[in-house]
Tab-separated table of C-alpha atoms in Angstrom:
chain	number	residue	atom	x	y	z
A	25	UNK	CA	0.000	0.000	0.000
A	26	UNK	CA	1.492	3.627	-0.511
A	27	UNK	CA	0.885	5.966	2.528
A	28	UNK	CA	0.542	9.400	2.890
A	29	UNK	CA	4.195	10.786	4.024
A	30	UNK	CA	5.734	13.396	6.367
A	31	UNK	CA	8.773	15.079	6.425
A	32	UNK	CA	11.212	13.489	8.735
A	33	UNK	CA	14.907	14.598	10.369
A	34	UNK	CA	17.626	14.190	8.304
A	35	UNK	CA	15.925	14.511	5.128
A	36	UNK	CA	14.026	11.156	5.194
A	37	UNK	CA	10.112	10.720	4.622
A	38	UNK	CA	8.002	8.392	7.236
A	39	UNK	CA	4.487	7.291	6.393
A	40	UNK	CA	1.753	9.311	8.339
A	41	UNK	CA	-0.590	7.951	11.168
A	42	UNK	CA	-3.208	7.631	8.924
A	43	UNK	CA	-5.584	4.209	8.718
A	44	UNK	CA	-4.133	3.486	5.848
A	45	UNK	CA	-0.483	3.913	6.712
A	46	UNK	CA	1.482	0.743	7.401
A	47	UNK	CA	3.430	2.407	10.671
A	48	UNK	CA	3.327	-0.427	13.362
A	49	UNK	CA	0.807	0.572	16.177
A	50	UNK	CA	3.394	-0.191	19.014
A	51	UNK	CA	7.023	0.209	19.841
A	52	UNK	CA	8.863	-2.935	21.074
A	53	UNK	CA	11.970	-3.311	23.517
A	54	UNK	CA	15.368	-2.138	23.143
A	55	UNK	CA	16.794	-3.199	19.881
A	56	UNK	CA	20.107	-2.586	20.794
A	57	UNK	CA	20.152	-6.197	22.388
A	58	UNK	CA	19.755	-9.845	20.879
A	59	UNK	CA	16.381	-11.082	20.034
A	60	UNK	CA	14.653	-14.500	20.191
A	61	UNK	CA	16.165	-16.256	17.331
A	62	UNK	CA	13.453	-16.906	14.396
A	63	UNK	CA	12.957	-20.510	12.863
A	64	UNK	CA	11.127	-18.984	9.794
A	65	UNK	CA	13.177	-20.496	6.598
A	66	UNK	CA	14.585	-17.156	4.557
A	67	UNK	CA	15.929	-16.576	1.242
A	68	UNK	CA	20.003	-16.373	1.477
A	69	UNK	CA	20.218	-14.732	-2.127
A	70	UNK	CA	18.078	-11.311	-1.354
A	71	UNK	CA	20.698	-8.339	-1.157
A	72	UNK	CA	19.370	-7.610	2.269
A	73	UNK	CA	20.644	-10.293	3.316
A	74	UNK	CA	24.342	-9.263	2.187
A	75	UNK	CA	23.881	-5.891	3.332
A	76	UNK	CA	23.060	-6.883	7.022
A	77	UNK	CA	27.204	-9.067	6.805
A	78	UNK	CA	28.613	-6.101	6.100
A	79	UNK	CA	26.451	-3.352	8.570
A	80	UNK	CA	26.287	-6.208	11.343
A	81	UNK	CA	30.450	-6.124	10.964
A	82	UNK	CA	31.147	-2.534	10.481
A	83	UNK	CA	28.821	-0.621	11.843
A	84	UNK	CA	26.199	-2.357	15.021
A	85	UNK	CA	26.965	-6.030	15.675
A	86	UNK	CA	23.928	-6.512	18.304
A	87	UNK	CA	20.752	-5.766	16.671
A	88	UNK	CA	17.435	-6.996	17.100
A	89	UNK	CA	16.698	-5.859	13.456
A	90	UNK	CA	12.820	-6.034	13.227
A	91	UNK	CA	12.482	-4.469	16.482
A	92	UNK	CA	15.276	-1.756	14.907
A	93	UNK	CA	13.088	-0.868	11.859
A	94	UNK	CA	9.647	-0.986	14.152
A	95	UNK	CA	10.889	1.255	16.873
A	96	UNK	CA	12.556	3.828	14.129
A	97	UNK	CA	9.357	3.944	11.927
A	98	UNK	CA	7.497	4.909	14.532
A	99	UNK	CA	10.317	7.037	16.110
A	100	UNK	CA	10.237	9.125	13.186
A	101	UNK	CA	6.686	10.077	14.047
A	102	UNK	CA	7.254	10.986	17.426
A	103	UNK	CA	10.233	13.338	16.434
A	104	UNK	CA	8.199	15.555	14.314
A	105	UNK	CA	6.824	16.838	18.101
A	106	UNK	CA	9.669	15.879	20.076
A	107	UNK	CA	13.428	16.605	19.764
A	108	UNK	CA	16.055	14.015	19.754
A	109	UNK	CA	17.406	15.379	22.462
A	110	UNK	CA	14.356	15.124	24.954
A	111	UNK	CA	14.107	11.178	24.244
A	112	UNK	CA	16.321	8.905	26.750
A	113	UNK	CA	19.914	8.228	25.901
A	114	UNK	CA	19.476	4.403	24.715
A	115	UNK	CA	16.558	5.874	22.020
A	116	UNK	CA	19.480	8.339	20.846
A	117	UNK	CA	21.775	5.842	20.326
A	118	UNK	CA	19.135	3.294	18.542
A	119	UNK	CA	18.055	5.736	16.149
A	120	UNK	CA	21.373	6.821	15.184
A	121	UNK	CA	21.786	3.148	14.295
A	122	UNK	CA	18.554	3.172	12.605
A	123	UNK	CA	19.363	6.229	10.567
A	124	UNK	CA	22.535	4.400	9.497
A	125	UNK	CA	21.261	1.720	8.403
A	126	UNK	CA	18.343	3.497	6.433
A	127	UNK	CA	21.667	5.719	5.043
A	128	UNK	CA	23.285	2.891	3.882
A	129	UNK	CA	21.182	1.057	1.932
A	130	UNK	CA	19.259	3.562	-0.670
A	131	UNK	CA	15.524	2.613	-1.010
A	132	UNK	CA	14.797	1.063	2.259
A	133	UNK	CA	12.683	3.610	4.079
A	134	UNK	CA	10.742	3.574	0.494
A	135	UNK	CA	10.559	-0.148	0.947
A	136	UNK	CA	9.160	0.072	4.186
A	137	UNK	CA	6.904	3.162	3.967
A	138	UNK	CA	5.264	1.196	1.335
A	139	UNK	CA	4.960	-2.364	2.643
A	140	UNK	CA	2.829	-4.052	5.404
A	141	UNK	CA	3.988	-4.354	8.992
A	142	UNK	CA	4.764	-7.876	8.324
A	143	UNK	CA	6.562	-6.818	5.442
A	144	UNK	CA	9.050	-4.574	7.358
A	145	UNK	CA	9.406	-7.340	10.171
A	146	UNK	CA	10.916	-9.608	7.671
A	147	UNK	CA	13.102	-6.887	5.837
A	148	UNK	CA	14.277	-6.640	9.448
A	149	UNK	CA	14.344	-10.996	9.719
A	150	UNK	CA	16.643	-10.922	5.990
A	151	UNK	CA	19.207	-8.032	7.182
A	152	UNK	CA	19.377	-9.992	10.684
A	153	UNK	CA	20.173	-13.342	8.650
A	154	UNK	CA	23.293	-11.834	6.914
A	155	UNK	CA	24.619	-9.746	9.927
A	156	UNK	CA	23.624	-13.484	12.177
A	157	UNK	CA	25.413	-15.186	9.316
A	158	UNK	CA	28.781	-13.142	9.536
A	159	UNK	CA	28.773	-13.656	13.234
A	160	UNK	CA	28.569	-17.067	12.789
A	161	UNK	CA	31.285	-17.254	10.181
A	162	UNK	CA	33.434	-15.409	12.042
A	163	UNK	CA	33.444	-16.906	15.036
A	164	UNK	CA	34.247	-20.446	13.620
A	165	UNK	CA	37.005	-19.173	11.927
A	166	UNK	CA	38.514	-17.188	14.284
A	167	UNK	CA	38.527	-20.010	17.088
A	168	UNK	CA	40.767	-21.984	15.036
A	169	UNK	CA	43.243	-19.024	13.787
A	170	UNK	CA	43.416	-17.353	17.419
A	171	UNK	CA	45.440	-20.537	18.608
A	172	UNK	CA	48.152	-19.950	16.016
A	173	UNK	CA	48.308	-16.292	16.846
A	174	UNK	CA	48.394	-16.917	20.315
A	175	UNK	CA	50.831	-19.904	20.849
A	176	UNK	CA	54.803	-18.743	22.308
A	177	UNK	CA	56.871	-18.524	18.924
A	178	UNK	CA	58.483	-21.345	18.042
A	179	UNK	CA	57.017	-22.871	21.353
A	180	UNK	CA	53.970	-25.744	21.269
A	181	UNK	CA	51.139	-24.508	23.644
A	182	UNK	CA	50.961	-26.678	26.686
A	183	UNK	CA	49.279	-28.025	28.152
A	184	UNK	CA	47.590	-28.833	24.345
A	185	UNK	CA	45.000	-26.855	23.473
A	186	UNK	CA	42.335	-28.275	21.062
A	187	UNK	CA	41.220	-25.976	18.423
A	188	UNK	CA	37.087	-27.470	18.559
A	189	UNK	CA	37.170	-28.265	21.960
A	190	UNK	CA	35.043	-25.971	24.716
A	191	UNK	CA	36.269	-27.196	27.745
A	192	UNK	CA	39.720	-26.136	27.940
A	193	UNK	CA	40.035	-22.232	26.806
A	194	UNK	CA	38.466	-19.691	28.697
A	195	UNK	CA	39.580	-19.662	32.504
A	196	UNK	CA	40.725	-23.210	32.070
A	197	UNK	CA	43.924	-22.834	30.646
A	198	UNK	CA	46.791	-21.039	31.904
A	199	UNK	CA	47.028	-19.344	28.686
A	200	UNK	CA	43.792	-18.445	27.545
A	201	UNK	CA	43.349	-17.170	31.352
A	202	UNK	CA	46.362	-14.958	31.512
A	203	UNK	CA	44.828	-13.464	28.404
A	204	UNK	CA	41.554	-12.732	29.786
A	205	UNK	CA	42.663	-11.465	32.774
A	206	UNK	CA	41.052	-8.363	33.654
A	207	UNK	CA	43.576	-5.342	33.084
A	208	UNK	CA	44.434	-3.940	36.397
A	209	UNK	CA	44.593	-7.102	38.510
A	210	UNK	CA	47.815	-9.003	39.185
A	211	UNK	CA	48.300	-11.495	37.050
A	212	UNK	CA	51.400	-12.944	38.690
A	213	UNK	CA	49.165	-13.032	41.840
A	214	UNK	CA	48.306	-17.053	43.006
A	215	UNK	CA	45.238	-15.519	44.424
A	216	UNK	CA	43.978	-13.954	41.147
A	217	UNK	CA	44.661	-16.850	39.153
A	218	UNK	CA	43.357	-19.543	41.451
A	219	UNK	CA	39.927	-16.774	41.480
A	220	UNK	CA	39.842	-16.658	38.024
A	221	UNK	CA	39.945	-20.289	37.470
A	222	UNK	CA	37.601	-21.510	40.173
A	223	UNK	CA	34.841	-18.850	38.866
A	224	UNK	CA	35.032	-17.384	42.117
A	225	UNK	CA	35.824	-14.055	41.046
A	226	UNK	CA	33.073	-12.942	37.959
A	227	UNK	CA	34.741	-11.056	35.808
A	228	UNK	CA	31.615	-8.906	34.124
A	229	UNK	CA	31.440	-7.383	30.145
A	230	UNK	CA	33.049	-3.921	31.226
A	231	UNK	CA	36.301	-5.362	33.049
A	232	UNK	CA	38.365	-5.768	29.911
A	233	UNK	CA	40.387	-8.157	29.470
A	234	UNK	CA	44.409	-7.622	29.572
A	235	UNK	CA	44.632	-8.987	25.357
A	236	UNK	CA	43.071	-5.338	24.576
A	237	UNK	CA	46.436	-3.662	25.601
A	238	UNK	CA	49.266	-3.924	23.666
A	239	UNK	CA	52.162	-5.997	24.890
A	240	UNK	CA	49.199	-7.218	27.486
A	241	UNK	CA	50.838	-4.206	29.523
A	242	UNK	CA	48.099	-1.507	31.033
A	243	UNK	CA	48.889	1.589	32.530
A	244	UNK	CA	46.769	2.352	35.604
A	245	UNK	CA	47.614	5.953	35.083
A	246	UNK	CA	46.816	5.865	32.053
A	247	UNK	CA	44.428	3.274	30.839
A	248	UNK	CA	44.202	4.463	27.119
A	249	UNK	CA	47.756	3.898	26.709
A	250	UNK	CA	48.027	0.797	24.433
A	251	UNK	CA	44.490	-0.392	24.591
A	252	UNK	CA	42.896	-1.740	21.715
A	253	UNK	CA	46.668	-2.442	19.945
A	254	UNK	CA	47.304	-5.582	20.307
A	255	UNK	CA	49.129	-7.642	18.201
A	256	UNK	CA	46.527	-10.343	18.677
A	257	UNK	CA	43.742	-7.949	17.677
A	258	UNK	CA	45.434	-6.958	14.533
A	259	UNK	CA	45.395	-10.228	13.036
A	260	UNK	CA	42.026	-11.062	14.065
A	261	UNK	CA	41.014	-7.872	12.018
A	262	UNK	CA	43.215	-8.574	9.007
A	263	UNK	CA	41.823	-12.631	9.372
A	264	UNK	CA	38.051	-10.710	8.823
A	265	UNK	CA	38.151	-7.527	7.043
A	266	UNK	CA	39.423	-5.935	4.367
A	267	UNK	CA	37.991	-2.657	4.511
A	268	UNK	CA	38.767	0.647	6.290
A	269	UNK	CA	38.484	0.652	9.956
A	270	UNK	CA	35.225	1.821	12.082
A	271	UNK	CA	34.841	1.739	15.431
A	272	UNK	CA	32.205	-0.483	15.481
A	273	UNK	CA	34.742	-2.754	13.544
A	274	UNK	CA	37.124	-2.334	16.314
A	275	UNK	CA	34.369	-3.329	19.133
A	276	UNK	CA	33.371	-6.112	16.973
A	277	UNK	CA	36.620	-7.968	16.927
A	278	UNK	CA	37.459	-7.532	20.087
A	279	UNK	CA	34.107	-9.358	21.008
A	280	UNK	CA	35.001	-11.951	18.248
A	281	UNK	CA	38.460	-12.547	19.509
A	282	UNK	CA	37.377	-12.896	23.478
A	283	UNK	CA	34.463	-15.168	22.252
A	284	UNK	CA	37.308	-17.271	20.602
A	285	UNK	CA	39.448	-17.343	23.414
A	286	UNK	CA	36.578	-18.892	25.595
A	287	UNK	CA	35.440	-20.830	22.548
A	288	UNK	CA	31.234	-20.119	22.667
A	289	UNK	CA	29.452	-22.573	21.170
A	290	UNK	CA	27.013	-19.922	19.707
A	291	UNK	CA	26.958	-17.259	17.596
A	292	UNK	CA	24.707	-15.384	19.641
A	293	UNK	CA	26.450	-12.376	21.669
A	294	UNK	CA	25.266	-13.449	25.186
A	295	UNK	CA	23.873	-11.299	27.789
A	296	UNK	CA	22.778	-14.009	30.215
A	297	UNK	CA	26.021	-15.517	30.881
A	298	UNK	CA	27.948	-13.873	33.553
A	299	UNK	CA	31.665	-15.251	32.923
A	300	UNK	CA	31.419	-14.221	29.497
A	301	UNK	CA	28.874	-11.513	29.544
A	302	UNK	CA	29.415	-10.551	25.298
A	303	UNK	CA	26.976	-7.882	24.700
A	304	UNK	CA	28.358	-5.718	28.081
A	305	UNK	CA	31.558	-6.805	26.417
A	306	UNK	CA	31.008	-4.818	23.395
A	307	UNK	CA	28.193	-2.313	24.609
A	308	UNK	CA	31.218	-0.710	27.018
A	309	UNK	CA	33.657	-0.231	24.225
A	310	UNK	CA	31.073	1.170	22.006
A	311	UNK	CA	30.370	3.441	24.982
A	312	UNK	CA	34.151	4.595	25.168
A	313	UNK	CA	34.675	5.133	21.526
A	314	UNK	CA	31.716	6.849	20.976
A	315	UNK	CA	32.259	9.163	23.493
A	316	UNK	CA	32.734	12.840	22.385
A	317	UNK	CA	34.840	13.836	25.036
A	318	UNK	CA	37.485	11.074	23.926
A	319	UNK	CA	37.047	11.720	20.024
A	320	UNK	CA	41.217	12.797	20.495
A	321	UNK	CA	42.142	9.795	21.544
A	322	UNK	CA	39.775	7.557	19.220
A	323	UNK	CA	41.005	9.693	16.457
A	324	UNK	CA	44.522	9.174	17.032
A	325	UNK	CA	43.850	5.251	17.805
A	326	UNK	CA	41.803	5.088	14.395
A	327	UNK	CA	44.969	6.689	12.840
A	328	UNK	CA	47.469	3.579	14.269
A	329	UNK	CA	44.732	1.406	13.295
A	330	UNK	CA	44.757	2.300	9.320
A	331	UNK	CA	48.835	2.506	9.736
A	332	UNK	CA	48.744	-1.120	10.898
A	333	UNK	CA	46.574	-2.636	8.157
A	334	UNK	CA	46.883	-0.198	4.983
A	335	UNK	CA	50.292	0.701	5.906
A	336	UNK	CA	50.751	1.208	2.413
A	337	UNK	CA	48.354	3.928	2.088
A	338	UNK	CA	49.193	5.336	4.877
A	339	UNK	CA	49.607	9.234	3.928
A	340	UNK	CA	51.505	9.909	7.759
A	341	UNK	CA	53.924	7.643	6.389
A	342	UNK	CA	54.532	9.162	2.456
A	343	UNK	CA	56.186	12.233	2.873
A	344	UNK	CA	55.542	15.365	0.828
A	345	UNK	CA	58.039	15.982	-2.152
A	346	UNK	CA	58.903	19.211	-2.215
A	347	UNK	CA	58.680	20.408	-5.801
A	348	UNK	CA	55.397	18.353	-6.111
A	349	UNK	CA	52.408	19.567	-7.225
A	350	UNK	CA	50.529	19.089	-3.907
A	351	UNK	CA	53.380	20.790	-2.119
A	352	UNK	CA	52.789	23.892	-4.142
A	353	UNK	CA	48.986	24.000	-3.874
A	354	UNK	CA	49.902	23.443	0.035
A	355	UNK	CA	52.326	26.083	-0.047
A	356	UNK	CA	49.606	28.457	-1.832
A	357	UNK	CA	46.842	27.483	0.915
A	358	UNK	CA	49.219	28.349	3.844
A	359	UNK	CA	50.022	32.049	2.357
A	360	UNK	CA	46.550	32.915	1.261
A	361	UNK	CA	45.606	32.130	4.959
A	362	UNK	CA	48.500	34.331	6.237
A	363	UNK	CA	47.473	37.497	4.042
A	364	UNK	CA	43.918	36.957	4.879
A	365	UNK	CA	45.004	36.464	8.439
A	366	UNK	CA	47.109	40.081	8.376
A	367	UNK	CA	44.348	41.651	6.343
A	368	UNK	CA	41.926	40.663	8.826
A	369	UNK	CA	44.251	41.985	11.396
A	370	UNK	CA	45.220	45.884	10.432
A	371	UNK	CA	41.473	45.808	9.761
């Protein structure tokens, strides 16, 4: 059916609340978090379906995607009354994801203005197959690769450590434990390691684990100082993407490589399990890098990042010849600014 439309923020349309609009009558939970997983058989070859790999890797891993598209749809209605900025934090952050995804993929809000509500809940089901399906993908792969990346060089890992096997990663290996060892307790501590192994300390989603940081050194003082440059990390990322880094990217395979160093049998990011605790896990991180008031910092860290994989491209790293072209033009910029500047000045 084609609805009547409004004009919506950021230049996008949303069907109005007429009776003949398909807008969904009611907004559902969070969709920020993992829904129930759906049985119903879907087609693998729609381009929805590819789209959601590459936005489930890149840009929101944890996305309840019908509940995503529901909620926004009828978000967009409520903001024609009600700034963004007068809705709670969480609905901020869930429509930004919302309007990213809408941005990404030209013709879905038309798709969805125009279709049933059951048609939007299964635009939501196919883009939640392919991120779902990435997930999956990557964690098998990456549970097998992380042993190689993680074993002493030219050492054998001992005891053994079996690259299908869920029993002996995680907190039950001396390896795998000294790895996940939150940063900032002692590793070297019998204590801490007995803790750790017994379950008797819980280590929740936000304590990070000492692989973040690298050389597995962290700075108390100064807890951005290697973290989220790890050697380990940087193949993980190279093992899984080729494209430009995000930081959504970054919080994703961080999540992927702890899941792989406890070796979860599912795909699912879970929230219900306390010793690995996966959604916290990459909620918190999202939190950090997203946060405005360390945009220096995540700046500079996205900067390493692109050195480390495109270190080819790197411009930081190709310096300027001095009779070239672009040096001139440069050189032209800086002095037009100066005599502006002193223009501007005896004014």
């Amino acid at each position: 059916m084609v609805a009547a439309v409004l004009a919506a923020p950021h230049g996008h349309l949303l069907p109005s609340s007429s009776a003949n609009s398909s807008v969904p009558s009611k907004r559902g939970s969070s969709a920020l978090q993992m829904g129930p997983r759906k049985k119903r058989k879907l087609s693998s070859s729609d381009p929805l379906v590819s789209h959601g790999r590459h936005f489930g890797q890149t840009v929101f891993a944890l996305c309840n995607y019908p509940s995503l598209l529901t909620n926004g749809i009828l978000r967009l209605e409520q903001l024609e009354d009600t700034p963004l900025e007068d809705i709670s934090a969480e609905e901020q952050r869930e429509h930004r994801v919302f309007e990213q995804l809408l941005d990404s993929y030209p013709g879905l809000l038309e798709r969805l203005k125009d279709g049933s509500e059951e048609e939007i809940l299964h635009v939501g089901e196919l883009i939640g197959k392919g991120a779902g399906g990435a997930r999956g993908n990557d964690t098998k792969t990456l549970k097998s690769a992380v042993l190689d990346w993680i074993s002493p060089k030219g050492e054998a890992i001992q005891p053994p450590l079996h690259r299908n096997s869920k029993i002996d990663r995680g907190f039950n290996h001396e390896l795998t434990r000294s790895l996940l060892c939150p940063a900032g307790l002692d590793w070297n501590d019998t204590r801490t390691k007995e803790s750790l192994r017994s379950s008797e300390m819980l280590v929740c989603g936000d304590q990070w684990p000492i692989f973040l940081y690298a050389n597995h050194i962290y700075d108390p003082e100064d807890p951005w100082c290697g973290l989220l440059r790890s050697r380990l990390l940087i193949y993980a990322y190279k093992h899984v993407f080729t494209s430009p880094i995000t930081i959504a990217s970054l919080a994703y395979i961080a999540t992927q490589v702890h899941r792989a160093i406890m070796l979860l049998s599912s795909s699912v990011f879970s929230r219900t399990n306390t010793s690995t605790d996966s959604e916290t896990f990459y909620h918190s991180l999202l939190d950090l890098l997203e946060d405005p008031e360390e945009c220096r910092e995540v700046d500079e860290l996205l900067i390493w990042w692109n050195r480390q994989v495109f270190p080819a491209s790197s411009a930081a790293k190709r310096p300027i010849s001095a009779n070239s072209t672009l040096s001139k033009i440069r050189q032209r910029r800086i002095a037009l600014k100066q005599a502006t500047n002193v223009h501007v000045g005896s004014s």
